[in-house]
Amino acid sequence: MSTVSARPVIGVLALQGDVREHLAVLRAEGAEPRPVRRPEELAEVDGLVVPGGESTTMAKLAGRFGLLEPLRDAVRAGLPAYGTCAGMILLADRLVDAPPGQPTVGGLDVTVRRNAFGRQVDSFESHVELAGVDGGPLHAVFIRAPWVEQAGPGVEVLGRVVGGPADGRIVAVRQGDVVATSFHPELTGDRRVHALFVDIVRRHLADAGRIDDAGRRGEP
Ligand code: GLN
């Protein structure tokens, strides 16, 4: 098997939310992380993290910064993306319980319900077993989190809530090179989901012939 070891350039959408935490985890996982606020910066990344925060604010700012269409185009063109919490909402094709007309970037053929766990369970912690992530369940932190209400046929369900009133609800999905979790691995010190994403970005680059098996970058 080939080993692909390049340091991929991974952007973190830096309009609002927990940007710094993602940058730090990506760096620790061997990527070259960069904040992305402008279309020119988006054009330079090999993958993109859409952080947690407030999806309505983030969508509004993305519109104001002229980033919404470039983000849609980039994800449609195959840019690997990973959304946490509000980031999951932004990467969803369809929303429920969102203000009318709240725009999304899309890319995941899912319906996502905002603030799905209700007011009583605003924020909570749990353990979630993730497909494709070895080493036992992840400690998952949910903060006014969404869940995936419905997933299209091309969407792989990676993880569900176990136990409690939300038992069985989908909280982690993947479609091609787009991943989303309802929870925040960037806040727990467990880097396995970021490691999975960095690996997806490396493979994407290798498949596109942009890095060789030894991890060397080719001419652009
Ligand atoms: N409830 C927030 C929203 O709808 C998401 C919360 C989060 O990202 N921690 O945007």
Coordinates of C-alpha atoms and ligand atoms in Angstrom, one line a residue:
M1 CA 0.0 0.0 0.0
S2 CA 1.2 3.5 -0.8
T3 CA 1.8 6.0 2.0
V4 CA 0.8 9.5 1.3
S5 CA 2.4 11.8 3.7
A6 CA 2.3 15.3 2.3
R7 CA 1.2 18.2 4.5
P8 CA -2.1 19.2 2.8
V9 CA -3.2 22.8 3.1
I10 CA -6.5 22.7 5.0
G11 CA -8.5 25.9 5.4
V12 CA -10.8 26.7 8.3
L13 CA -13.7 29.0 7.4
A14 CA -12.9 31.9 9.7
L15 CA -16.0 34.1 9.7
Q16 CA -17.1 33.1 13.2
G17 CA -17.0 30.2 15.6
D18 CA -14.3 28.0 17.0
V19 CA -11.7 28.6 14.3
R20 CA -8.5 28.5 16.5
E21 CA -9.3 25.1 18.0
H22 CA -9.6 23.5 14.5
L23 CA -6.4 25.2 13.3
A24 CA -4.5 23.7 16.3
V25 CA -5.9 20.2 15.8
L26 CA -5.2 20.2 12.1
R27 CA -1.6 21.3 12.7
A28 CA -1.2 18.5 15.2
E29 CA -2.5 16.1 12.6
G30 CA 0.2 17.1 10.1
A31 CA -1.8 19.5 7.9
E32 CA -0.9 23.1 7.1
P33 CA -3.9 24.9 8.4
R34 CA -5.0 28.4 7.2
P35 CA -7.9 30.6 8.1
V36 CA -10.1 31.3 5.1
R37 CA -12.1 34.5 4.8
R38 CA -11.8 35.5 1.2
P39 CA -12.5 33.7 -2.1
E40 CA -8.8 34.0 -3.0
E41 CA -7.8 32.1 0.2
L42 CA -10.4 29.4 -0.5
A43 CA -8.9 28.9 -3.9
E44 CA -5.6 27.9 -2.3
V45 CA -6.7 25.1 0.0
D46 CA -6.8 21.4 -0.5
G47 CA -9.6 20.9 2.0
L48 CA -11.9 23.0 4.2
V49 CA -13.2 22.7 7.8
V50 CA -16.4 24.6 8.5
P51 CA -16.4 25.1 12.3
G52 CA -19.1 25.2 15.0
G53 CA -20.6 28.5 16.0
E54 CA -23.9 30.0 14.8
S55 CA -24.9 28.9 11.4
T56 CA -27.3 31.9 10.8
T57 CA -24.4 34.3 11.5
M58 CA -21.9 32.3 9.5
A59 CA -24.2 32.1 6.5
K60 CA -24.9 35.8 6.7
L61 CA -21.2 36.7 6.9
A62 CA -20.4 34.2 4.0
G63 CA -22.9 36.1 1.9
R64 CA -21.4 39.5 2.9
F65 CA -17.9 38.4 2.2
G66 CA -18.8 37.1 -1.2
L67 CA -18.0 33.6 -0.1
L68 CA -21.3 31.7 -0.5
E69 CA -21.1 31.0 -4.2
P70 CA -17.3 30.3 -4.2
L71 CA -17.9 27.8 -1.3
R72 CA -20.8 26.1 -3.2
D73 CA -18.7 25.9 -6.4
A74 CA -15.7 24.5 -4.5
V75 CA -17.6 21.8 -2.7
R76 CA -19.6 20.9 -5.9
A77 CA -16.2 20.6 -7.7
G78 CA -15.1 18.1 -5.1
L79 CA -13.2 20.1 -2.4
P80 CA -13.0 17.8 0.7
A81 CA -14.9 19.5 3.5
Y82 CA -15.6 18.7 7.2
G83 CA -18.3 20.5 9.1
T84 CA -18.8 20.4 12.9
C85 CA -22.1 21.4 14.4
A86 CA -23.0 24.7 12.7
G87 CA -20.6 23.5 10.0
M88 CA -22.8 20.4 9.5
I89 CA -25.8 22.8 9.1
L90 CA -23.9 24.8 6.4
L91 CA -22.9 21.7 4.5
A92 CA -26.5 20.3 4.5
D93 CA -28.6 20.5 1.3
R94 CA -31.8 20.9 3.3
L95 CA -32.7 22.4 6.8
V96 CA -35.6 22.1 9.2
D97 CA -36.2 24.5 12.1
A98 CA -34.0 27.2 10.4
P99 CA -35.1 30.8 9.8
P100 CA -36.9 30.9 6.4
G101 CA -34.4 31.4 3.6
Q102 CA -31.3 30.5 5.7
P103 CA -28.8 29.7 2.9
T104 CA -26.5 26.8 3.0
V105 CA -23.4 25.8 1.1
G106 CA -24.7 22.2 0.7
G107 CA -22.8 19.2 -0.5
L108 CA -24.4 16.6 1.8
D109 CA -27.7 15.1 0.6
V110 CA -29.2 15.3 4.1
T111 CA -31.9 17.1 5.9
V112 CA -30.5 18.6 9.1
R113 CA -32.6 19.8 12.0
R114 CA -31.1 22.8 13.9
N115 CA -31.0 22.8 17.7
A116 CA -32.5 19.3 17.4
F117 CA -31.9 18.1 21.0
G118 CA -34.3 20.6 22.4
R119 CA -34.0 23.2 25.1
Q120 CA -33.7 20.9 28.1
V121 CA -30.7 19.2 26.6
D122 CA -29.1 22.3 25.2
S123 CA -25.6 20.9 25.7
F124 CA -24.5 17.5 26.8
E125 CA -21.7 15.0 26.4
S126 CA -21.9 11.4 25.3
H127 CA -20.0 8.6 23.7
V128 CA -20.3 7.9 20.0
E129 CA -18.9 5.0 18.0
L130 CA -17.8 6.2 14.6
A131 CA -17.5 3.9 11.5
G132 CA -14.0 4.2 10.1
V133 CA -12.5 5.5 13.4
D134 CA -10.6 2.8 15.4
G135 CA -9.9 2.9 19.1
G136 CA -13.3 2.8 20.7
P137 CA -16.1 5.4 21.0
L138 CA -15.4 9.1 20.9
H139 CA -16.2 11.4 23.7
A140 CA -18.6 13.7 22.0
V141 CA -19.5 17.2 23.1
F142 CA -22.9 18.5 21.8
I143 CA -23.6 22.2 22.1
R144 CA -27.1 23.2 20.8
A145 CA -26.4 20.6 18.2
P146 CA -28.2 19.6 15.1
W147 CA -28.9 16.1 14.0
V148 CA -29.4 14.5 10.6
E149 CA -33.1 13.9 10.2
Q150 CA -32.9 12.2 6.8
A151 CA -30.0 11.0 4.7
G152 CA -30.1 10.4 1.0
P153 CA -28.9 7.1 -0.5
G154 CA -25.4 8.2 -1.2
V155 CA -24.8 9.2 2.4
E156 CA -22.9 6.9 4.7
V157 CA -24.0 7.1 8.3
L158 CA -20.9 7.1 10.5
G159 CA -22.4 7.5 13.9
R160 CA -25.6 7.6 16.0
V161 CA -26.5 8.6 19.5
V162 CA -26.8 5.6 21.8
G163 CA -29.3 5.7 24.6
G164 CA -31.4 8.5 26.1
P165 CA -34.3 10.3 24.4
A166 CA -32.3 10.8 21.2
D167 CA -31.3 7.2 20.8
G168 CA -30.5 6.3 17.2
R169 CA -30.3 9.8 15.9
I170 CA -27.7 10.3 13.2
V171 CA -24.9 12.6 14.4
A172 CA -22.0 11.8 11.9
V173 CA -22.2 11.4 8.1
R174 CA -20.0 11.1 5.1
Q175 CA -20.7 11.5 1.4
G176 CA -17.7 11.2 -0.8
D177 CA -15.1 13.5 0.6
V178 CA -17.5 15.6 2.7
V179 CA -17.9 14.7 6.4
A180 CA -20.0 16.2 9.1
T181 CA -20.4 15.7 12.8
S182 CA -23.1 17.2 15.1
F183 CA -20.5 17.3 17.9
H184 CA -17.2 19.1 18.4
P185 CA -14.1 16.9 18.3
E186 CA -11.9 20.0 18.2
L187 CA -12.8 20.7 21.9
T188 CA -11.9 17.3 23.4
G189 CA -8.3 16.6 22.6
D190 CA -9.3 13.5 20.7
R191 CA -7.9 14.1 17.2
R192 CA -9.3 11.0 15.4
V193 CA -12.0 12.6 13.3
H194 CA -9.5 15.3 12.2
A195 CA -7.0 12.5 11.4
L196 CA -9.7 10.9 9.3
F197 CA -10.3 14.1 7.4
V198 CA -6.6 14.9 6.8
D199 CA -6.4 11.4 5.4
I200 CA -9.4 12.0 3.1
V201 CA -7.7 15.2 1.9
R202 CA -4.3 13.4 1.3
R203 CA -6.1 10.6 -0.7
H204 CA -8.0 13.2 -2.7
L205 CA -4.7 14.9 -3.6
A206 CA -3.1 11.6 -4.5
D207 CA -6.1 10.5 -6.6
A208 CA -5.9 13.8 -8.4
G209 CA -2.2 13.2 -9.1
R210 CA -1.2 16.2 -7.1
I211 CA 1.0 14.4 -4.7
D212 CA 2.9 11.2 -5.4
D213 CA 3.0 8.1 -3.3
A214 CA 6.0 9.4 -1.3
G215 CA 4.0 12.6 -0.5
R216 CA 5.9 14.9 -2.8
R217 CA 3.9 17.7 -4.4
G218 CA 3.9 17.8 -8.2
E219 CA 3.8 21.0 -10.3
P220 CA 0.5 22.7 -10.0
Ligands
GLN1 N1 -27.2 25.9 17.2 C1 -26.1 26.4 16.3 C2 -26.7 26.8 14.9 O1 -27.8 26.5 14.6 C3 -25.0 25.5 16.2 C4 -24.3 25.3 17.5 C5 -22.8 25.0 17.4 O2 -22.2 25.1 16.3 N2 -22.2 24.6 18.5 O3 -25.9 27.4 14.2

